[in-house]
Tab-separated table of C-alpha atoms and ligand atoms in Angstrom:
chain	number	residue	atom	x	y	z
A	1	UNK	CA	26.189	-3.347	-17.465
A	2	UNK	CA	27.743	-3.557	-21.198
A	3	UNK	CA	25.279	-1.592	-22.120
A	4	UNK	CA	24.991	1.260	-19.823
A	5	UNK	CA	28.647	1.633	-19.969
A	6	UNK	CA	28.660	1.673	-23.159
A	7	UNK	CA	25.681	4.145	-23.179
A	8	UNK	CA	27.956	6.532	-21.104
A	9	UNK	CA	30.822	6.404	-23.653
A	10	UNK	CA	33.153	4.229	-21.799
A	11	UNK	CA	35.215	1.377	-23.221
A	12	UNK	CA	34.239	-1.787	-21.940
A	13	UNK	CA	36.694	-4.691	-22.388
A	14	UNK	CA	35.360	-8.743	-21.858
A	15	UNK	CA	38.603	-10.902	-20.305
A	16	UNK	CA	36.647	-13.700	-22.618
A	17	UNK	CA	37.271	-17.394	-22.151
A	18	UNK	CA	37.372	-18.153	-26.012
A	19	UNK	CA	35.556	-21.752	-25.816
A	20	UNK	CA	32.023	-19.454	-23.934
A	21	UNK	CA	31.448	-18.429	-27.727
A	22	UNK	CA	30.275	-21.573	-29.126
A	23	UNK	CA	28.914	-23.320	-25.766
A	24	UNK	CA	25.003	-23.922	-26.514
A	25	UNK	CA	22.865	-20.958	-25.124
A	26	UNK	CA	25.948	-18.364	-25.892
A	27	UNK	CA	25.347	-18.295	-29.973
A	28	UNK	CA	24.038	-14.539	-29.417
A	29	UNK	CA	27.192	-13.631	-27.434
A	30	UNK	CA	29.634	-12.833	-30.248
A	31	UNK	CA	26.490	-10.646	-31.924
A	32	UNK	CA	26.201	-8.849	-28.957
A	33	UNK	CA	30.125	-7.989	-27.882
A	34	UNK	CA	30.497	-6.584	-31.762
A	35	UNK	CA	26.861	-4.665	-31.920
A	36	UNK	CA	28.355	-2.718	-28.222
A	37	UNK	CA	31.953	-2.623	-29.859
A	38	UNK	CA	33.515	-3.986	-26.236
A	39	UNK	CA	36.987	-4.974	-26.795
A	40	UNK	CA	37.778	-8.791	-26.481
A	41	UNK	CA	40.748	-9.984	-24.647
A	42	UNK	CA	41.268	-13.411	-24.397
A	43	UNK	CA	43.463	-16.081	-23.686
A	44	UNK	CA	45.613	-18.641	-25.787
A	45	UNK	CA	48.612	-20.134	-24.099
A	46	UNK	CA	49.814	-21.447	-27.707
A	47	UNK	CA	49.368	-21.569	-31.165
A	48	UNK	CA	49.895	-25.135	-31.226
A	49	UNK	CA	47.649	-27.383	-30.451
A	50	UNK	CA	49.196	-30.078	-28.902
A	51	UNK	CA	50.447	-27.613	-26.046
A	52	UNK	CA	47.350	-25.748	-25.222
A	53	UNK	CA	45.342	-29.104	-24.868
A	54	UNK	CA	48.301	-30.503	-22.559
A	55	UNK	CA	47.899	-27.450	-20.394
A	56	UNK	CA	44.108	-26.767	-20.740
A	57	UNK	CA	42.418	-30.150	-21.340
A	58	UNK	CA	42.140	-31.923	-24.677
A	59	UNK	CA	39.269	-29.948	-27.518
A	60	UNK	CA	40.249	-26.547	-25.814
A	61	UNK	CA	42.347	-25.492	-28.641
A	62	UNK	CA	39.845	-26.742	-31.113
A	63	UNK	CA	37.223	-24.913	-29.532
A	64	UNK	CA	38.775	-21.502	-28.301
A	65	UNK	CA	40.184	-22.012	-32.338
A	66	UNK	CA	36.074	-22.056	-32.967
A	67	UNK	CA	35.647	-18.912	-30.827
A	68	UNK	CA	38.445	-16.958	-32.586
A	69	UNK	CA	37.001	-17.823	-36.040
A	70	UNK	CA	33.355	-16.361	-35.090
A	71	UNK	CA	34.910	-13.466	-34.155
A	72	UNK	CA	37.044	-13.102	-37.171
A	73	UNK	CA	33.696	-13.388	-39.164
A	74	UNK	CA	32.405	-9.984	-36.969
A	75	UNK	CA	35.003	-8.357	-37.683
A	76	UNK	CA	37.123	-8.822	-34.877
A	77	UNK	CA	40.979	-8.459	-35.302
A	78	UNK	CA	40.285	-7.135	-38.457
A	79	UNK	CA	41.806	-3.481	-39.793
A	80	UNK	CA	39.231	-0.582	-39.882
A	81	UNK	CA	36.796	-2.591	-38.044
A	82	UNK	CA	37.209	-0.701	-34.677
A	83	UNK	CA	36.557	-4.157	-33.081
A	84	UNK	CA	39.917	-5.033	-31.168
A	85	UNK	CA	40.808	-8.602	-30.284
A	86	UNK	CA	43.929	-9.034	-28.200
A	87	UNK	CA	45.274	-12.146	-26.993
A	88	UNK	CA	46.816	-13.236	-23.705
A	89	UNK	CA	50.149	-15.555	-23.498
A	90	UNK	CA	51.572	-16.337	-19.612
A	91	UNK	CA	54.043	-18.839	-19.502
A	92	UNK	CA	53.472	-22.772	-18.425
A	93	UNK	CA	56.186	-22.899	-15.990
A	94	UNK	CA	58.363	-21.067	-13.483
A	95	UNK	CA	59.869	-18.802	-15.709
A	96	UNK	CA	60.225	-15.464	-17.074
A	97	UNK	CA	57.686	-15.032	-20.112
A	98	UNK	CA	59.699	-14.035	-23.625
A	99	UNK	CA	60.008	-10.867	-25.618
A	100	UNK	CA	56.347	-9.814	-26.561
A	101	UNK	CA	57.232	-8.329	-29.432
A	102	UNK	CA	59.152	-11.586	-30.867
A	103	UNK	CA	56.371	-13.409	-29.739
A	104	UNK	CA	53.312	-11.288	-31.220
A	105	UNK	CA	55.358	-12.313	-34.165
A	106	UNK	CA	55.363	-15.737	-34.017
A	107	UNK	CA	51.271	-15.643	-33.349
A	108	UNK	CA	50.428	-13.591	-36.054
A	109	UNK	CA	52.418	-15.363	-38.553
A	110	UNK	CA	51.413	-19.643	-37.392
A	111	UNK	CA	47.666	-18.275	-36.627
A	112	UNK	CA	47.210	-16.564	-39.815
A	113	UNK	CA	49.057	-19.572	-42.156
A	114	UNK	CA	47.605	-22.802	-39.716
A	115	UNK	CA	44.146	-21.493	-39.512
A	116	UNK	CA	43.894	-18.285	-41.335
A	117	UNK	CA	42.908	-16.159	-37.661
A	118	UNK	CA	43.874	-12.757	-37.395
A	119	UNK	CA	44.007	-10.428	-33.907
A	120	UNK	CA	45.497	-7.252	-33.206
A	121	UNK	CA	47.955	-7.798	-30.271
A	122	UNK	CA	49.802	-10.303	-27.778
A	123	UNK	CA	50.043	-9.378	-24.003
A	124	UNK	CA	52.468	-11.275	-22.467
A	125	UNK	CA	52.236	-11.378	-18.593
A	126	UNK	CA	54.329	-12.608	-16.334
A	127	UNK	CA	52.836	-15.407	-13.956
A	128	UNK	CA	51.992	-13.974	-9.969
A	129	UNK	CA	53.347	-15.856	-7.148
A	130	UNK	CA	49.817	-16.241	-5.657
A	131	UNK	CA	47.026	-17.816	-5.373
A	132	UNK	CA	46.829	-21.298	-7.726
A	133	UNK	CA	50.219	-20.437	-9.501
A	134	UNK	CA	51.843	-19.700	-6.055
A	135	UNK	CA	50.219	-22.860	-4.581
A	136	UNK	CA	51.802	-24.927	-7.725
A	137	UNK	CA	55.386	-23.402	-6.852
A	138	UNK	CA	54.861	-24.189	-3.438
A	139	UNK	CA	53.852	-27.811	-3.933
A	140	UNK	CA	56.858	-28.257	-6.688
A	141	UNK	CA	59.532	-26.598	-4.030
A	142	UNK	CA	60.380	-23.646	-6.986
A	143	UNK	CA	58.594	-20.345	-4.847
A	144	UNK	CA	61.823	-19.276	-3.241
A	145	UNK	CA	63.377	-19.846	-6.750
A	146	UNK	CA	61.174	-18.195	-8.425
A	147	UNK	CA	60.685	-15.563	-6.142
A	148	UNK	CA	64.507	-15.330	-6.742
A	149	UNK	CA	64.033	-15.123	-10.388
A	150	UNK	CA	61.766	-12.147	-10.022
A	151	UNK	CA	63.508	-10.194	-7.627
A	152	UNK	CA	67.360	-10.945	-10.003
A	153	UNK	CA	65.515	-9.501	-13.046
A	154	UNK	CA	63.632	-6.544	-11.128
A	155	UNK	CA	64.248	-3.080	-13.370
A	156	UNK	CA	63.627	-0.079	-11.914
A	157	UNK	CA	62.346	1.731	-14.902
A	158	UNK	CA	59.240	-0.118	-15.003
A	159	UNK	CA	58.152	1.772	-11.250
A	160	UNK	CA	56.788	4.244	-13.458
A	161	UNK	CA	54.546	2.047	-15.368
A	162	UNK	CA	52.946	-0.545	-13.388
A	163	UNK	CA	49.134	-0.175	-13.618
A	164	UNK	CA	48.504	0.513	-9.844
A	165	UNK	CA	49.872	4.149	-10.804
A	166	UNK	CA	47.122	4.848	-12.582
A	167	UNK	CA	44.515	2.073	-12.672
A	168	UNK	CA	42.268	0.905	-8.925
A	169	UNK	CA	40.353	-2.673	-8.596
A	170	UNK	CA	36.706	-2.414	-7.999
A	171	UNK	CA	35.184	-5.721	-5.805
A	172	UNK	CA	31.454	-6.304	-6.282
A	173	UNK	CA	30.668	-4.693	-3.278
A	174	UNK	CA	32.747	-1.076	-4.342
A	175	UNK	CA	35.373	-1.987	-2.551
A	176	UNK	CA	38.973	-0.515	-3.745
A	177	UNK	CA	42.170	-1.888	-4.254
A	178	UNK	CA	45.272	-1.107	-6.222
A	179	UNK	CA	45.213	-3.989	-8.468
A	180	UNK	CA	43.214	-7.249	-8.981
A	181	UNK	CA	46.715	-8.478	-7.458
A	182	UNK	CA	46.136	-6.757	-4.318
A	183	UNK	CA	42.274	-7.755	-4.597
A	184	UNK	CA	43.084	-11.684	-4.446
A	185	UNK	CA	45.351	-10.949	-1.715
A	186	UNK	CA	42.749	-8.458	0.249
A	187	UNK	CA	44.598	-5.980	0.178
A	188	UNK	CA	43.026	-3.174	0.520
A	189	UNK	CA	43.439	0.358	-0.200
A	190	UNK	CA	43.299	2.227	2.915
A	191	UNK	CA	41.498	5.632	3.507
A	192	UNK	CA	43.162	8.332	6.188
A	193	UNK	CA	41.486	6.694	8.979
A	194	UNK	CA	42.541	3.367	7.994
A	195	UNK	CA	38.765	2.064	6.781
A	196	UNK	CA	38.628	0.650	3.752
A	197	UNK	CA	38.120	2.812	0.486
A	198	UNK	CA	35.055	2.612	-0.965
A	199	UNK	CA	34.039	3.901	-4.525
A	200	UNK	CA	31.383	5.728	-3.011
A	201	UNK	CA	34.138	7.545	-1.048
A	202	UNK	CA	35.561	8.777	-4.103
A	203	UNK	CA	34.448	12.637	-5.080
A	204	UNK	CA	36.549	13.046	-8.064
A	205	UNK	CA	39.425	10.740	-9.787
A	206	UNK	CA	41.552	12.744	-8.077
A	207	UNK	CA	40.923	11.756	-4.165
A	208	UNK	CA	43.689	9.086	-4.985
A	209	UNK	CA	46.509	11.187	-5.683
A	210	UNK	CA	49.251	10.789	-3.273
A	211	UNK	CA	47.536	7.661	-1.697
A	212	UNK	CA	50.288	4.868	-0.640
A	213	UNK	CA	50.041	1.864	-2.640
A	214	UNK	CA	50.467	-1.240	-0.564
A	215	UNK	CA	53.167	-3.320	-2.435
A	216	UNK	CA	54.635	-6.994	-1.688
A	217	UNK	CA	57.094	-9.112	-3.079
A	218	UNK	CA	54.633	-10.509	-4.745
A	219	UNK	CA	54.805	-6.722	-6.444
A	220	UNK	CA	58.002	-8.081	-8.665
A	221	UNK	CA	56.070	-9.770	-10.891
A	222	UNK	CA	54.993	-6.866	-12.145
A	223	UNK	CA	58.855	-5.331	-12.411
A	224	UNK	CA	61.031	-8.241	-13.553
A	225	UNK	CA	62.381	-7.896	-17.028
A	226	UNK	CA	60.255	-6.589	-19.799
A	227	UNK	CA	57.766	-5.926	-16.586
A	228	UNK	CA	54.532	-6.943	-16.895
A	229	UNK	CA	50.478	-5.441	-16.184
A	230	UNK	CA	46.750	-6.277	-17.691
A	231	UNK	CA	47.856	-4.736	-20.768
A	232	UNK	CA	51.106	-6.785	-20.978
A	233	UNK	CA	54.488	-5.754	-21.024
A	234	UNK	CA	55.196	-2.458	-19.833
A	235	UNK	CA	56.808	0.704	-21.576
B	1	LIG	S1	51.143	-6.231	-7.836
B	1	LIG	FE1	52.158	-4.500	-6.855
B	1	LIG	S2	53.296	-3.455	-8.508
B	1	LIG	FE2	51.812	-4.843	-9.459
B	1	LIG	S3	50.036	-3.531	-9.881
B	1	LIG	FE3	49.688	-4.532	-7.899
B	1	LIG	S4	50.477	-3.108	-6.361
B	1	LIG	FE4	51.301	-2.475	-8.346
């Protein structure tokens, strides 16, 4: 797939879980994401150790620090390369995730000094009230707060650039949806006679203009505060 995507000029992106790299049987892996140029994006919940292993499991940060240094050594993160590494914070808890700017900061600065890693930019997404993390706030009693938290900080402004406005979700069958949100949730996007939209119903990019998107409230964590989509915070 990399590689006939690649073959028709597209830009392929790999949501990589950093400790695949060095897992016996995936040594060729980092060869092959630099040889196709696919961008990395991957996720590191902190630059300290202590608190990625308390979230994550004890060795993760060790080894996703393993996986960050082989791709330093391609080339990855690195100026000129044309090899982009990004890295993905979401908070631990029920609340609202802090200023990605302020916070690509911090990264850069303790990654580069603690372990000399370099990367090219922080998303910072704000945690979904579905699925596991929905389950978690259920269990705890904090999903009406949350949900609360969401709605207080909703800003209009970021309407305009949540990724369902311009981006669809693909299932493995061809399926479409309006986000990977929406695709957890089946949520379908809808054709004019209500079936299902299929990729093979789609002549041109264009058939989607004007289509409804189906929202939720589950659609405010993609509004609140600095808002929030696969490529981090919005605007
Ligand atoms: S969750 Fe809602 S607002 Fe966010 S991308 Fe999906 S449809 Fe759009």
């Amino acid at each position: 797939m990399v590689e006939a995507g690649r073959g028709l000029g597209l830009q392929v992106m790999d949501r990589c879980n950093l400790t695949i790299l060095t897992e016996p049987g995936q040594e060729d892996l980092t060869d092959f994401l630099a040889e196709h140029q696919v961008e990395v994006i991957a996720s590191l919940p902190c630059y300290l150790e202590e608190n990625v292993d308390g979230q994550r499991g004890n060795g993760t940060f060790a080894a996703s620090l393993r996986g960050l240094q082989a791709l330093n050594a391609r080339g990855y993160g690195k100026p000129g390369s044309g090899l982009a590494l990004s890295l993905v914070y979401n908070p631990i808890g029920a609340t609202l995730p802090p200023s990605q700017a302020v916070l690509e900061a911090d990264y850069k600065r303790e990654l580069q000094i603690r372990y000399g890693v370099c990367f090219n930019q922080l998303f910072v997404l704000t945690n979904m009230p579905i699925r596991r993390f929905g389950s978690w706030l259920q269990s705890t009693r904090q999903f009406d707060a949350y949900l609360g938290l969401l709605k207080g900080a909703h800003q209009e402004a970021n309407l305009d650039a949540v990724m369902c406005r311009d981006l669809v979700s693909v299932d493995w069958q061809g399926y479409l949806y309006d986000c990977d949100f929406n695709q957890m949730l089946d949520l379908p996007l809808e054709g004019t006679r209500s079936e299902r939209l299929h990729i093979r119903d789609l002549d041109t990019p264009e058939a989607l203009t004007g289509q409804a998107i189906q929202v939720g409230e589950h659609c405010y964590g993609c509004t609140a505060g600095q808002g929030s989509s696969c490529g981090g915070a919005l605007g």
